[in-house]
CSV table of C-alpha atoms and ligand atoms in Angstrom, one decimal:
chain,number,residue,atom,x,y,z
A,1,UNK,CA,22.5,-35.9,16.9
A,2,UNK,CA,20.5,-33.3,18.2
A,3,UNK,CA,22.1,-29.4,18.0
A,4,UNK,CA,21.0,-26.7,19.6
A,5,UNK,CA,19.2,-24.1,16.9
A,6,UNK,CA,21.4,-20.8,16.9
A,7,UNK,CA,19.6,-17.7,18.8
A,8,UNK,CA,18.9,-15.5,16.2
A,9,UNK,CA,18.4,-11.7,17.3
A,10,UNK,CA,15.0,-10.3,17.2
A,11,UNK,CA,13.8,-7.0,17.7
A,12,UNK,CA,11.3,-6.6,20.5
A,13,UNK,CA,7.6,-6.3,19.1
A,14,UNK,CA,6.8,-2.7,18.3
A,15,UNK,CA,10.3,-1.0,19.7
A,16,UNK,CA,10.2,1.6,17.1
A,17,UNK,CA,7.2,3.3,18.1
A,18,UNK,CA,9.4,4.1,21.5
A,19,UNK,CA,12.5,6.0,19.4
A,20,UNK,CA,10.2,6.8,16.1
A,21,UNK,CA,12.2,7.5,13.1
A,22,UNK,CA,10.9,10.6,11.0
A,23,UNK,CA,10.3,13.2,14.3
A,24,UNK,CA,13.5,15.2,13.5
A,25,UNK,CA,13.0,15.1,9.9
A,26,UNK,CA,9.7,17.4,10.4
A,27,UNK,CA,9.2,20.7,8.4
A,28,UNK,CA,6.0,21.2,9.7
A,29,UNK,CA,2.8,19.8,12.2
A,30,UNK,CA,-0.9,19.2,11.7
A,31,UNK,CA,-3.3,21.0,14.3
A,32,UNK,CA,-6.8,19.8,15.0
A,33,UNK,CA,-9.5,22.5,14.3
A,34,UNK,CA,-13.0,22.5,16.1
A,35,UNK,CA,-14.6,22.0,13.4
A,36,UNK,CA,-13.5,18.1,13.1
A,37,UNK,CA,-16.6,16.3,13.0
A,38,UNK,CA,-14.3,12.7,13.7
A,39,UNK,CA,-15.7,10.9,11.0
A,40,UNK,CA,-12.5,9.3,11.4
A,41,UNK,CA,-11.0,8.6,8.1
A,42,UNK,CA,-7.7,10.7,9.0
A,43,UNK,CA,-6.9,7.9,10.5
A,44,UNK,CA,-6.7,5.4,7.9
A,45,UNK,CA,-4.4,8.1,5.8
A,46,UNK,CA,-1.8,8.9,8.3
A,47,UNK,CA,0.7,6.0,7.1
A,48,UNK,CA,2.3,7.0,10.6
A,49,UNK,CA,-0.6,5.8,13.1
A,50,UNK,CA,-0.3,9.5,14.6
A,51,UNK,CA,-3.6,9.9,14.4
A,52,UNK,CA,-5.7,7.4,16.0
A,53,UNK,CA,-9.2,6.9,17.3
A,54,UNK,CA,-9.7,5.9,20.9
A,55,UNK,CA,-12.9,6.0,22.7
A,56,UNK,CA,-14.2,7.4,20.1
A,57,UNK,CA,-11.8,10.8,19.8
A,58,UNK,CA,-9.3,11.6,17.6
A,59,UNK,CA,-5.8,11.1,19.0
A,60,UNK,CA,-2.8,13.0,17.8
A,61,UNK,CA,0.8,12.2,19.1
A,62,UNK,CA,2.9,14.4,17.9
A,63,UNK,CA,6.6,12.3,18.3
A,64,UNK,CA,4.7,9.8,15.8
A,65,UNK,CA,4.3,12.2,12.9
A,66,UNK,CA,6.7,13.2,10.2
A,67,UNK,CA,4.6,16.3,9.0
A,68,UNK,CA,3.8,14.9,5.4
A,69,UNK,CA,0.5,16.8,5.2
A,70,UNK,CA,-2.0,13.6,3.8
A,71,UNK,CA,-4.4,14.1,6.7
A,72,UNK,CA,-4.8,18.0,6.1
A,73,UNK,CA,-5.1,17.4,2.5
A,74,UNK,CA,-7.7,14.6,2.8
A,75,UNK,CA,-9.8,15.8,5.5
A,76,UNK,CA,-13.3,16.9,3.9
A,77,UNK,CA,-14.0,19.3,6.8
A,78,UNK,CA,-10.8,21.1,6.6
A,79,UNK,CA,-10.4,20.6,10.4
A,80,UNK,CA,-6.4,20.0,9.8
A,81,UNK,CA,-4.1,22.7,9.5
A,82,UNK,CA,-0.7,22.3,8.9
A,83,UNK,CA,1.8,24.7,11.3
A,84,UNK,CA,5.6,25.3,10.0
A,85,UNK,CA,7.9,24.5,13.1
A,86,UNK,CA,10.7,26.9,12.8
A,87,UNK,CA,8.8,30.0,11.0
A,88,UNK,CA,7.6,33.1,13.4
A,89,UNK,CA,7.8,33.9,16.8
A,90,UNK,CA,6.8,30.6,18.1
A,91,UNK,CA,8.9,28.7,15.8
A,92,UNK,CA,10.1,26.2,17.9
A,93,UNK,CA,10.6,22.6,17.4
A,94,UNK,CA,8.1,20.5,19.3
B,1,UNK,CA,-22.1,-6.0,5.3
B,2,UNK,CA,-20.7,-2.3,5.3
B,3,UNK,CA,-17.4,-1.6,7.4
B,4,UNK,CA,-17.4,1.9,9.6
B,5,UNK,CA,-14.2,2.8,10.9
B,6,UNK,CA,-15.3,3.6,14.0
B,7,UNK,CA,-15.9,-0.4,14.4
B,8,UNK,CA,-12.2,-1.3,13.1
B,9,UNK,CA,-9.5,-2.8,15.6
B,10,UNK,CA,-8.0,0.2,17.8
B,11,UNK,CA,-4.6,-2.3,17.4
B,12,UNK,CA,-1.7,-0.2,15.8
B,13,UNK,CA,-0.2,-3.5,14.6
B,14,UNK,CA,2.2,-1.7,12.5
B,15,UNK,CA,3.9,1.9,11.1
B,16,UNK,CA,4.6,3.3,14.3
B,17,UNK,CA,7.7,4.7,14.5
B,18,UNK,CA,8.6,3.0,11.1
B,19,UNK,CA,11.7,3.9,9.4
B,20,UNK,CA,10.2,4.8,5.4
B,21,UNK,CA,9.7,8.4,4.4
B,22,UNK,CA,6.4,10.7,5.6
B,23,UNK,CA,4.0,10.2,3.2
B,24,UNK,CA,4.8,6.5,2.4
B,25,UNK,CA,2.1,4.8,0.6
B,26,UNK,CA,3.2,1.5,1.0
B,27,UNK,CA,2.7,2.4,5.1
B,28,UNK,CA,-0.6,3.6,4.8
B,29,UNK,CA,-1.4,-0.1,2.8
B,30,UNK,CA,0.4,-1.4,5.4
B,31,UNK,CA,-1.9,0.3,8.2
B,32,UNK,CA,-4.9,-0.2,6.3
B,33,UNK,CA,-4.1,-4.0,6.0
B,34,UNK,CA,-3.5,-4.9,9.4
B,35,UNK,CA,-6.7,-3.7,10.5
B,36,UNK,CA,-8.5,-6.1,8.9
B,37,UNK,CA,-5.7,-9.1,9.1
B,38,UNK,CA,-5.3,-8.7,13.2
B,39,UNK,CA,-3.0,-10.1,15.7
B,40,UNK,CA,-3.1,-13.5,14.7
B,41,UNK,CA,-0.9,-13.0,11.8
B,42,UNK,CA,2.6,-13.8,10.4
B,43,UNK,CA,4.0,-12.0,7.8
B,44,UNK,CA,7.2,-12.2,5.4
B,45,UNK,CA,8.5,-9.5,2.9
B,46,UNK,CA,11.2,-9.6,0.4
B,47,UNK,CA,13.8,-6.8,-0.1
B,48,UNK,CA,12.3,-3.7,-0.6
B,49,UNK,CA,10.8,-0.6,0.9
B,50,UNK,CA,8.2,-2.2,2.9
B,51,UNK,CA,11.0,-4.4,4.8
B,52,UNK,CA,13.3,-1.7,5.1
B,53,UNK,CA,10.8,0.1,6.8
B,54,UNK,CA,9.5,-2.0,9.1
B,55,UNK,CA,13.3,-2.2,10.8
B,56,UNK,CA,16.0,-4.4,11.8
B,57,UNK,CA,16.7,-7.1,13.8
B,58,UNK,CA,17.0,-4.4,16.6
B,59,UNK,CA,14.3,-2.7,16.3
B,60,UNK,CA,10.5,-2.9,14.5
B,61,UNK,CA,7.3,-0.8,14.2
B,62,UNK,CA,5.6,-4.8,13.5
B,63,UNK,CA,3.7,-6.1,16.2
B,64,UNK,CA,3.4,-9.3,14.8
B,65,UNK,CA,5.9,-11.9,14.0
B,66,UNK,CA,7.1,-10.8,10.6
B,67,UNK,CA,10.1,-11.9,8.9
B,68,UNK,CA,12.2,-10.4,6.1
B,69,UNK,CA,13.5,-12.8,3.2
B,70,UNK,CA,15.2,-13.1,0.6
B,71,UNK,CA,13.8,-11.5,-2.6
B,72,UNK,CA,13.3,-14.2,-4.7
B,73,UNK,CA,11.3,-16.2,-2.3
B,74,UNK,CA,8.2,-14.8,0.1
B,75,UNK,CA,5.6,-16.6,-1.0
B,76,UNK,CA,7.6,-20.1,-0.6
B,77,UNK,CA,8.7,-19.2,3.0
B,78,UNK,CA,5.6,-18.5,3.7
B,79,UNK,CA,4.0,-21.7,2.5
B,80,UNK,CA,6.7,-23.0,4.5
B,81,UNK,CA,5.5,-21.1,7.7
B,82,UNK,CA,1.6,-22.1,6.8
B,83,UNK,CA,3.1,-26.0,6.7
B,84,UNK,CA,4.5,-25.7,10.1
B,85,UNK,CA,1.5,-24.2,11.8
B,86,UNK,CA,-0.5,-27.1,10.0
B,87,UNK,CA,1.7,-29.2,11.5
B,88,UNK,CA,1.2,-28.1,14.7
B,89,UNK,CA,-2.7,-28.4,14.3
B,90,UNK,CA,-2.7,-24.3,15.0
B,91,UNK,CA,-5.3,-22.7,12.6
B,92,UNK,CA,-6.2,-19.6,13.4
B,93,UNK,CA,-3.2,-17.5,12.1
B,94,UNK,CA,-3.2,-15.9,8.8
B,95,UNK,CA,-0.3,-16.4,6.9
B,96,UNK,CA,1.0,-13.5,4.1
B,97,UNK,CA,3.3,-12.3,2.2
B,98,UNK,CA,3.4,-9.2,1.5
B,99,UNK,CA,6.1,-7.7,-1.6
B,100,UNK,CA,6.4,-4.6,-3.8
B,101,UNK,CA,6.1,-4.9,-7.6
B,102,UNK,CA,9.5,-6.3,-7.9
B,103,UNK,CA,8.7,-9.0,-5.0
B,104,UNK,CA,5.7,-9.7,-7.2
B,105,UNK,CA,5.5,-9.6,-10.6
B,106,UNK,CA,9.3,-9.4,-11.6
B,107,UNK,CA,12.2,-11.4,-9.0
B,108,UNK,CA,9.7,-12.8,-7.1
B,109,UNK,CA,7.6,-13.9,-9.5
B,110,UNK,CA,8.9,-17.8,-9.9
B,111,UNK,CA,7.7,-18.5,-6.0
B,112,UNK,CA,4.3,-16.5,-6.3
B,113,UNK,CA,3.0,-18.6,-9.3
B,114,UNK,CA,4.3,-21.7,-7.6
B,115,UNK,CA,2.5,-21.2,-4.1
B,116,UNK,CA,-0.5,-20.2,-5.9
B,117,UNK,CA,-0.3,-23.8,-8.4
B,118,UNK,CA,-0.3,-25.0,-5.3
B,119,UNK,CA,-3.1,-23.0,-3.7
B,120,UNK,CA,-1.1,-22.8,-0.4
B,121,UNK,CA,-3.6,-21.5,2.3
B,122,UNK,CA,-2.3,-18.0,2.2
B,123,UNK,CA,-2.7,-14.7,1.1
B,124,UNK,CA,0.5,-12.4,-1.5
B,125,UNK,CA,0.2,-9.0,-1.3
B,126,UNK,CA,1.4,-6.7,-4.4
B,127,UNK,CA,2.2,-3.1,-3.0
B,128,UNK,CA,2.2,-1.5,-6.1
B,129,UNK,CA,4.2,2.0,-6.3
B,130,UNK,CA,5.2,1.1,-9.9
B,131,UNK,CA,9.0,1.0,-9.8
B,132,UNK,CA,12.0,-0.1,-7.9
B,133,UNK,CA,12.1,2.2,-5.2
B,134,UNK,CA,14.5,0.4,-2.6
B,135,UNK,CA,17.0,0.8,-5.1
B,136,UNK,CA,16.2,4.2,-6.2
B,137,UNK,CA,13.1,4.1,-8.8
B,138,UNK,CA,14.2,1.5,-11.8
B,139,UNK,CA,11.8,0.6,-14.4
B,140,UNK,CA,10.1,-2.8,-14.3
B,141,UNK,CA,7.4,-4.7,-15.1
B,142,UNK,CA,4.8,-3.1,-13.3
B,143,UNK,CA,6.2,0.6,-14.3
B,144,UNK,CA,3.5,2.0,-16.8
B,145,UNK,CA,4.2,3.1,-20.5
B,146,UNK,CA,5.7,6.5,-20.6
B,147,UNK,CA,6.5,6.9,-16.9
B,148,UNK,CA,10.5,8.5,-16.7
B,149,UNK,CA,12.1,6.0,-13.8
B,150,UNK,CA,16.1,6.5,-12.7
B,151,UNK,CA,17.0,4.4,-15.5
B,152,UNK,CA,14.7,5.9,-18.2
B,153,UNK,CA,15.0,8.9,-18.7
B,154,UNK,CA,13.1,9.5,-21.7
B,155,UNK,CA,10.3,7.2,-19.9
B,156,UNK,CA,9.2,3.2,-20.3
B,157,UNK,CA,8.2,2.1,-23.9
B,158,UNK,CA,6.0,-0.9,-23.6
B,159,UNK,CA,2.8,-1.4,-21.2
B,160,UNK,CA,2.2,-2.2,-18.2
B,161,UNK,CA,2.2,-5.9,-17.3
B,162,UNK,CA,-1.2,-7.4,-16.0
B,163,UNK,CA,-0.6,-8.6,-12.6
B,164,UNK,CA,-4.2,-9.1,-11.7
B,165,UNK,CA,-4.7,-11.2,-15.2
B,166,UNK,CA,-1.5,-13.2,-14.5
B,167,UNK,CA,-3.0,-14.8,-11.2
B,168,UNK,CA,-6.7,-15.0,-12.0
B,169,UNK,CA,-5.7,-17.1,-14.4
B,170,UNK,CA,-4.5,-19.2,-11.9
B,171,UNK,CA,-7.7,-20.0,-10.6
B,172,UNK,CA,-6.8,-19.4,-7.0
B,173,UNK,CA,-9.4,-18.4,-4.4
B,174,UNK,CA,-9.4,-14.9,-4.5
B,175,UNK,CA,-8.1,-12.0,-6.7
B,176,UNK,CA,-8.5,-8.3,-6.1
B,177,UNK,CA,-7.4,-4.9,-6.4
B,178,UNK,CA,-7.1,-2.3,-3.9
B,179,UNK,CA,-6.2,1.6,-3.7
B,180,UNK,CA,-5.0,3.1,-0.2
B,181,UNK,CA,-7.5,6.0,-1.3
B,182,UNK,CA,-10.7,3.5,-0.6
B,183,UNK,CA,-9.6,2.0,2.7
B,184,UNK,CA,-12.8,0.1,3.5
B,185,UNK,CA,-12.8,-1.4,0.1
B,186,UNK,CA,-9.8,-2.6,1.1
B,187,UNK,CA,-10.3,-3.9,4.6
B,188,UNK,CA,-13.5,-5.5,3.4
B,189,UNK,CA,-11.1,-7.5,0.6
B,190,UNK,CA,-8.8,-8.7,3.1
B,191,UNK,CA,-11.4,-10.0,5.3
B,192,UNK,CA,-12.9,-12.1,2.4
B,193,UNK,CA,-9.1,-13.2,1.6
B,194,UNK,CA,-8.8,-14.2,5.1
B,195,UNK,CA,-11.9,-16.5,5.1
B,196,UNK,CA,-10.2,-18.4,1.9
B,197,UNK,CA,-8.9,-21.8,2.6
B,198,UNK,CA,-6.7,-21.5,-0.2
B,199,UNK,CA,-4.5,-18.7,-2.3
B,200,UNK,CA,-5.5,-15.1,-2.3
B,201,UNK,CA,-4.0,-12.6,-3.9
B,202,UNK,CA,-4.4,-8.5,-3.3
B,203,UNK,CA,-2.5,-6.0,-5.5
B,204,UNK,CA,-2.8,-2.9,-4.2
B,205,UNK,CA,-1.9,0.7,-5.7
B,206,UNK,CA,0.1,2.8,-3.3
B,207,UNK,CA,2.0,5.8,-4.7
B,208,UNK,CA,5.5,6.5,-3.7
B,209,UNK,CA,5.6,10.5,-4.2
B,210,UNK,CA,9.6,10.2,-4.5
B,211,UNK,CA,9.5,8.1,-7.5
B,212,UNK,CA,6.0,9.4,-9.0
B,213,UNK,CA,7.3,12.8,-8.5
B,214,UNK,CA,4.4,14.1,-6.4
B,215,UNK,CA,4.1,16.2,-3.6
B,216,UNK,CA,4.0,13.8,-0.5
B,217,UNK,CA,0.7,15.1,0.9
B,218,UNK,CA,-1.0,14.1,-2.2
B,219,UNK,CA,0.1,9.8,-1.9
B,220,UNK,CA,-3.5,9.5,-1.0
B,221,UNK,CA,-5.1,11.9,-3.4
B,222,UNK,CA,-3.2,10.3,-6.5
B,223,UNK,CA,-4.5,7.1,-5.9
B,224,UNK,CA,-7.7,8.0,-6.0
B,225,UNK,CA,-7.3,10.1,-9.2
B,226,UNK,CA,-6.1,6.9,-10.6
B,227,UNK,CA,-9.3,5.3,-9.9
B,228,UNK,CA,-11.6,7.8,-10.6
B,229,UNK,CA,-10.0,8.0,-14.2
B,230,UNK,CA,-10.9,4.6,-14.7
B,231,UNK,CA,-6.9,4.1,-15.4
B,232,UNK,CA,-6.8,1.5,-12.2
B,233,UNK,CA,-10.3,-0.4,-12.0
B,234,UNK,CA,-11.5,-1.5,-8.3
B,235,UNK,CA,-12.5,-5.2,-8.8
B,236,UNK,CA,-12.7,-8.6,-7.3
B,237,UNK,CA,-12.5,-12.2,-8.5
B,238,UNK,CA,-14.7,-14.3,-6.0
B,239,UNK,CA,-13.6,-17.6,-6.7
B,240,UNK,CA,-14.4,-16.9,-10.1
B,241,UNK,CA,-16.7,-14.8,-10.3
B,242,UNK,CA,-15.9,-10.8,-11.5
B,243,UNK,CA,-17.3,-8.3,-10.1
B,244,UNK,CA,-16.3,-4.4,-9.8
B,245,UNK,CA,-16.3,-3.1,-6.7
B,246,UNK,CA,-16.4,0.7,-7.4
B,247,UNK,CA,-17.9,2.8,-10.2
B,248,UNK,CA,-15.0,5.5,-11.0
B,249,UNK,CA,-16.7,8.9,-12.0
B,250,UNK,CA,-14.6,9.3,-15.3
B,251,UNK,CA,-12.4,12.3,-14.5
B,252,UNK,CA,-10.3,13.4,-17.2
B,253,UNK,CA,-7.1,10.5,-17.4
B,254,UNK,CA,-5.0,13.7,-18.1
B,255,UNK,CA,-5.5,15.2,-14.8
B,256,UNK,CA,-3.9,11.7,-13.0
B,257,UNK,CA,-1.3,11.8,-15.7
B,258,UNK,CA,0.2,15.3,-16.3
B,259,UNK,CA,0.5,17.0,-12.6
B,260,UNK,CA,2.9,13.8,-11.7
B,261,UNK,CA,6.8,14.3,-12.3
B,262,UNK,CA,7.3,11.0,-14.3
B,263,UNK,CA,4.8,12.2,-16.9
B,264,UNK,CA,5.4,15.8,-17.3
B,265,UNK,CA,7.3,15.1,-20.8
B,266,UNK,CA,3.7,13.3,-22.1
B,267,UNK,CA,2.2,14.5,-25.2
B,268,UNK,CA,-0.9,15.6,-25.8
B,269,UNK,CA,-1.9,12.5,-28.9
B,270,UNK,CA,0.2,10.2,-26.1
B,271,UNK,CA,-3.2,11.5,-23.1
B,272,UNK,CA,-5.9,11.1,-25.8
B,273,UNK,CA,-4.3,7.8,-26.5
B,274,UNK,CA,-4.6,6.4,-23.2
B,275,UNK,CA,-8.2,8.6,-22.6
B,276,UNK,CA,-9.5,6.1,-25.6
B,277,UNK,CA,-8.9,2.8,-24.5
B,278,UNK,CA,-9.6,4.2,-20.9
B,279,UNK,CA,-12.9,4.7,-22.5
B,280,UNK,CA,-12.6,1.9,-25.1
B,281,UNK,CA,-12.4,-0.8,-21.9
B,282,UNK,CA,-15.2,0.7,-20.1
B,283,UNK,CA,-17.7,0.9,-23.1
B,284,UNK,CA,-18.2,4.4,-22.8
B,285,UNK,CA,-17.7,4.9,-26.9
B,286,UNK,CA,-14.7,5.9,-29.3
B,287,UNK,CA,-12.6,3.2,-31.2
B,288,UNK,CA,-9.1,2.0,-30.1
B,289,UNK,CA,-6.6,3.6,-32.4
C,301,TPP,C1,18.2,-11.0,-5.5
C,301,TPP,C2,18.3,-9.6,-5.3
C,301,TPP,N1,18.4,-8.7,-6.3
C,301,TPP,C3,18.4,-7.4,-6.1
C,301,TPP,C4,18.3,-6.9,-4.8
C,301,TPP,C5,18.3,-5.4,-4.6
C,301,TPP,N2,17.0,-4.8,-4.4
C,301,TPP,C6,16.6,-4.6,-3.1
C,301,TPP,S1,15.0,-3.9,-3.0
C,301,TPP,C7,14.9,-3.9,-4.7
C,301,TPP,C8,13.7,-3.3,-5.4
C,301,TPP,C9,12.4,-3.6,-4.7
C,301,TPP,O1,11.4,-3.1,-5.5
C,301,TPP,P1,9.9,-3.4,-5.2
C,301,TPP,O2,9.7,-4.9,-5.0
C,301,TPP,O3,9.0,-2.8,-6.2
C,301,TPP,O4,9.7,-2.7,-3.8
C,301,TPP,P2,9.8,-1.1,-3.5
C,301,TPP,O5,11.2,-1.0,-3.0
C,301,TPP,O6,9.5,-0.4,-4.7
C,301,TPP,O7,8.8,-0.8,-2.4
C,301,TPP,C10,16.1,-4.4,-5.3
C,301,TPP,C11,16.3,-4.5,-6.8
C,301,TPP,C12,18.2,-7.8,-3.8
C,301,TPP,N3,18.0,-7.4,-2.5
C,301,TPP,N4,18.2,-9.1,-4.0
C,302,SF4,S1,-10.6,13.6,8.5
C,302,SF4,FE1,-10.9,15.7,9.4
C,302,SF4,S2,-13.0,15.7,10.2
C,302,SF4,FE2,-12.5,13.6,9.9
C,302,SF4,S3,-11.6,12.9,11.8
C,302,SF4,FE3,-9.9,13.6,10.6
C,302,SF4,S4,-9.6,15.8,11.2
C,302,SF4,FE4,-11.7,15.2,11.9
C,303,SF4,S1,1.2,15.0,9.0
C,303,SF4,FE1,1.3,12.9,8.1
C,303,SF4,S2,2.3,11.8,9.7
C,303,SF4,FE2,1.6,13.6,10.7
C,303,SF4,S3,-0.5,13.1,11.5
C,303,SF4,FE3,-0.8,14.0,9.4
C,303,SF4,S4,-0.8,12.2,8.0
C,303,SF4,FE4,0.1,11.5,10.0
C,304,SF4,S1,10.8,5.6,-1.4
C,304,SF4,FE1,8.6,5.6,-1.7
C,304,SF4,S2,7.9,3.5,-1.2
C,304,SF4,FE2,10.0,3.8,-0.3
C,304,SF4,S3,9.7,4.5,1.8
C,304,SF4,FE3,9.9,6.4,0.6
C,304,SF4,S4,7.8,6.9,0.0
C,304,SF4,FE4,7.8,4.8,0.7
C,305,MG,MG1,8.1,-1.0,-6.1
């Protein structure tokens, strides 16, 4: 006899990028200097995929990143600086 | 053929949105992985960070099929998955699976050496962070000599076992190791994995800063210290043949060992211990003790 396979529940490809996990638990945010010469390795470091290259530019989305600090403290050019969110007058969560 | 990143897949095939710490090591192998593996890939993992992170049955960062098993068994399920595709003549997928050093070398260790007797058509990934972390940072097999874990607090007693020796001699296809902190070696080692028609097997080092004790903005850092100490050697087995893939510059082993939280308690004879058969391996001079 031939049964019909149960449906087993499966997340939808990629969901979690849509309501990413670590946003709130951010202390601080990287800021892209001028001086970034994209060589591009930022984006292999960020284990977040907030950084990304795209045409050829460095893409930041903020609601990806958790604020761990590895692409400031890896970039060679020091082109990353790393902003506290709740410190000073503009100390607002982003 | 030399790799530039600005040529790698723009695909975010994973870690989006995933649900591990920031500055998770096992992510950024994760990341790095996918771009060279692509969409044409099916992946299972074991209990451990790595699944826990990549969701639920409700949600997932994976863009790929990937499917979390057991932890005694991802290599078998995925010889299982590489049996069905065969079956269905399809041939272009890459099948992996992917498990931390527990997965690997310890629980998961009877299915491993089984699929790669075999020499299933498929690739096991070691993500090596060097304790249980899932579970909050045990001690096991792949946990180095000295290093403090949850369960020891006065730190491991024996060595290290040698994961990489283990399945070389299995004579499979493939053997490497990898470090987050030299991405395109990396990538370019998957891509040569994925060419196999048989068993590869990658076993990569990826820092966990919670159970290393590091800050998390060094993960990255770290694993290149342990490299460039000559402590964790950058190699490849090409179907039998050895063959290094990067020349550390010998920086003091101390400076890896002694800024980390696991091996604050180290003594100084315990350093110029492990400094000599750093050096003793390499041929750079000074007899083992
Ligand atoms: C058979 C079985 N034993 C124990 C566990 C509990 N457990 C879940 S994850 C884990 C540790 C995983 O360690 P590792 O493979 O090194 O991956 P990590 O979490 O360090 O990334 C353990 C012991 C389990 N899920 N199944
Ligand atoms: S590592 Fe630094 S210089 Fe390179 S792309 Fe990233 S921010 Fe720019
Ligand atoms: S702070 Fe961390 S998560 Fe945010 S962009 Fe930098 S590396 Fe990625
Ligand atoms: S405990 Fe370590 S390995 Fe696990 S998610 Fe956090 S940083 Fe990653
Ligand atoms: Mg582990």
């Amino acid at each position: 006899m031939v049964k019909n396979l149960p449906v087993v529940p499966t997340a939808k490809a990629g969901s979690l990028v849509e309501t990413p996990t670590g946003i709130t638990w951010r202390i601080q945010y990287p800021e892209i200097l001028a001086n970034c010469n994209i060589c591009l390795e930022c984006t292999l470091f960020c284990p977040d995929g907030a950084i990304v290259q795209q045409e050829g530019k460095l893409v930041l989305t903020l609601k990806l990143c958790k604020g761990c600090g590895i692409c400031a403290n890896e970039c060679e050019e020091n082109a990353i600086q790393m902003i506290p969110e709740y410190s000073g007058v503009k100390g607002v969560f982003r | 053929m030399a790799i530039s990143i600005a040529d790698l897949s723009k695909e975010e095939l994973f870690g989006q949105g995933h649900a591990g710490c920031g500055g998770c090591g096992a992510a950024v192998a994760g990341r790095q992985a996918m771009k060279a593996l692509g969409s044409r890939t099916i992946i299972t993992i074991p209990a451990s960070c790595m699944a826990t992170l990549g969701g639920s049955n409700l949600k997932t960062t994976w863009q790929i099929p990937f499917y979390h098993t057991l932890f005694e068994m991802a290599p078998a399920v995925s010889s299982g998955i590489r049996a069905a595709l065969e079956a269905q003549g399809i041939e272009d997928v890459n099948v992996v699976s992917w498990a931390g050093d527990a997965g690997t070398a310890d629980i998961g260790f009877q299915s491993l050496t089984g699929a790669a007797e075999r020499n299933e058509h498929m690739i096991h990934v070691c993500y090596d962070n060097e304790m249980y972390m899932n579970t909050g940072g045990q001690t096991g097999s792949q946990t180095p000599m000295y290093a403090i874990t949850s369960n020891m607090s006065k730190g491991k007693a024996v060595k290290k076992k040698n994961m990489l020796a283990i399945m070389q001699a299995h004579e499979i296809d493939y053997v490497a190791s990898a470090s987050i902190a030299y991405p395109l070696d990396l990538i370019a080692k998957f891509k040569k994995a994925a060419e196999k028609p048989g068993f590869s097997y990658i076993h990569i080092l990826a820092p966990c800063h919670r159970g290393w004790q590091i800050p998390a903005e060094k993960t990255i850092e770290y694993a290149r210290l342990a490299v460039e100490s000559g402590l964790f050697e950058l190699y490849e087995v090409d179907e039998g043949v050895r063959n290094r893939t990067f020349e550390p510059t010998f920086i003091p082993v101390a400076d890896y060992l002694t800024t980390q939280g696991r091996f604050k308690h180290l003594t100084s004879e315990q350093v110029v211990k492990l400094q000599k058969s750093i050096n003793v391996y390499y041929g750079r001079g000074g007899d083992e003790e």
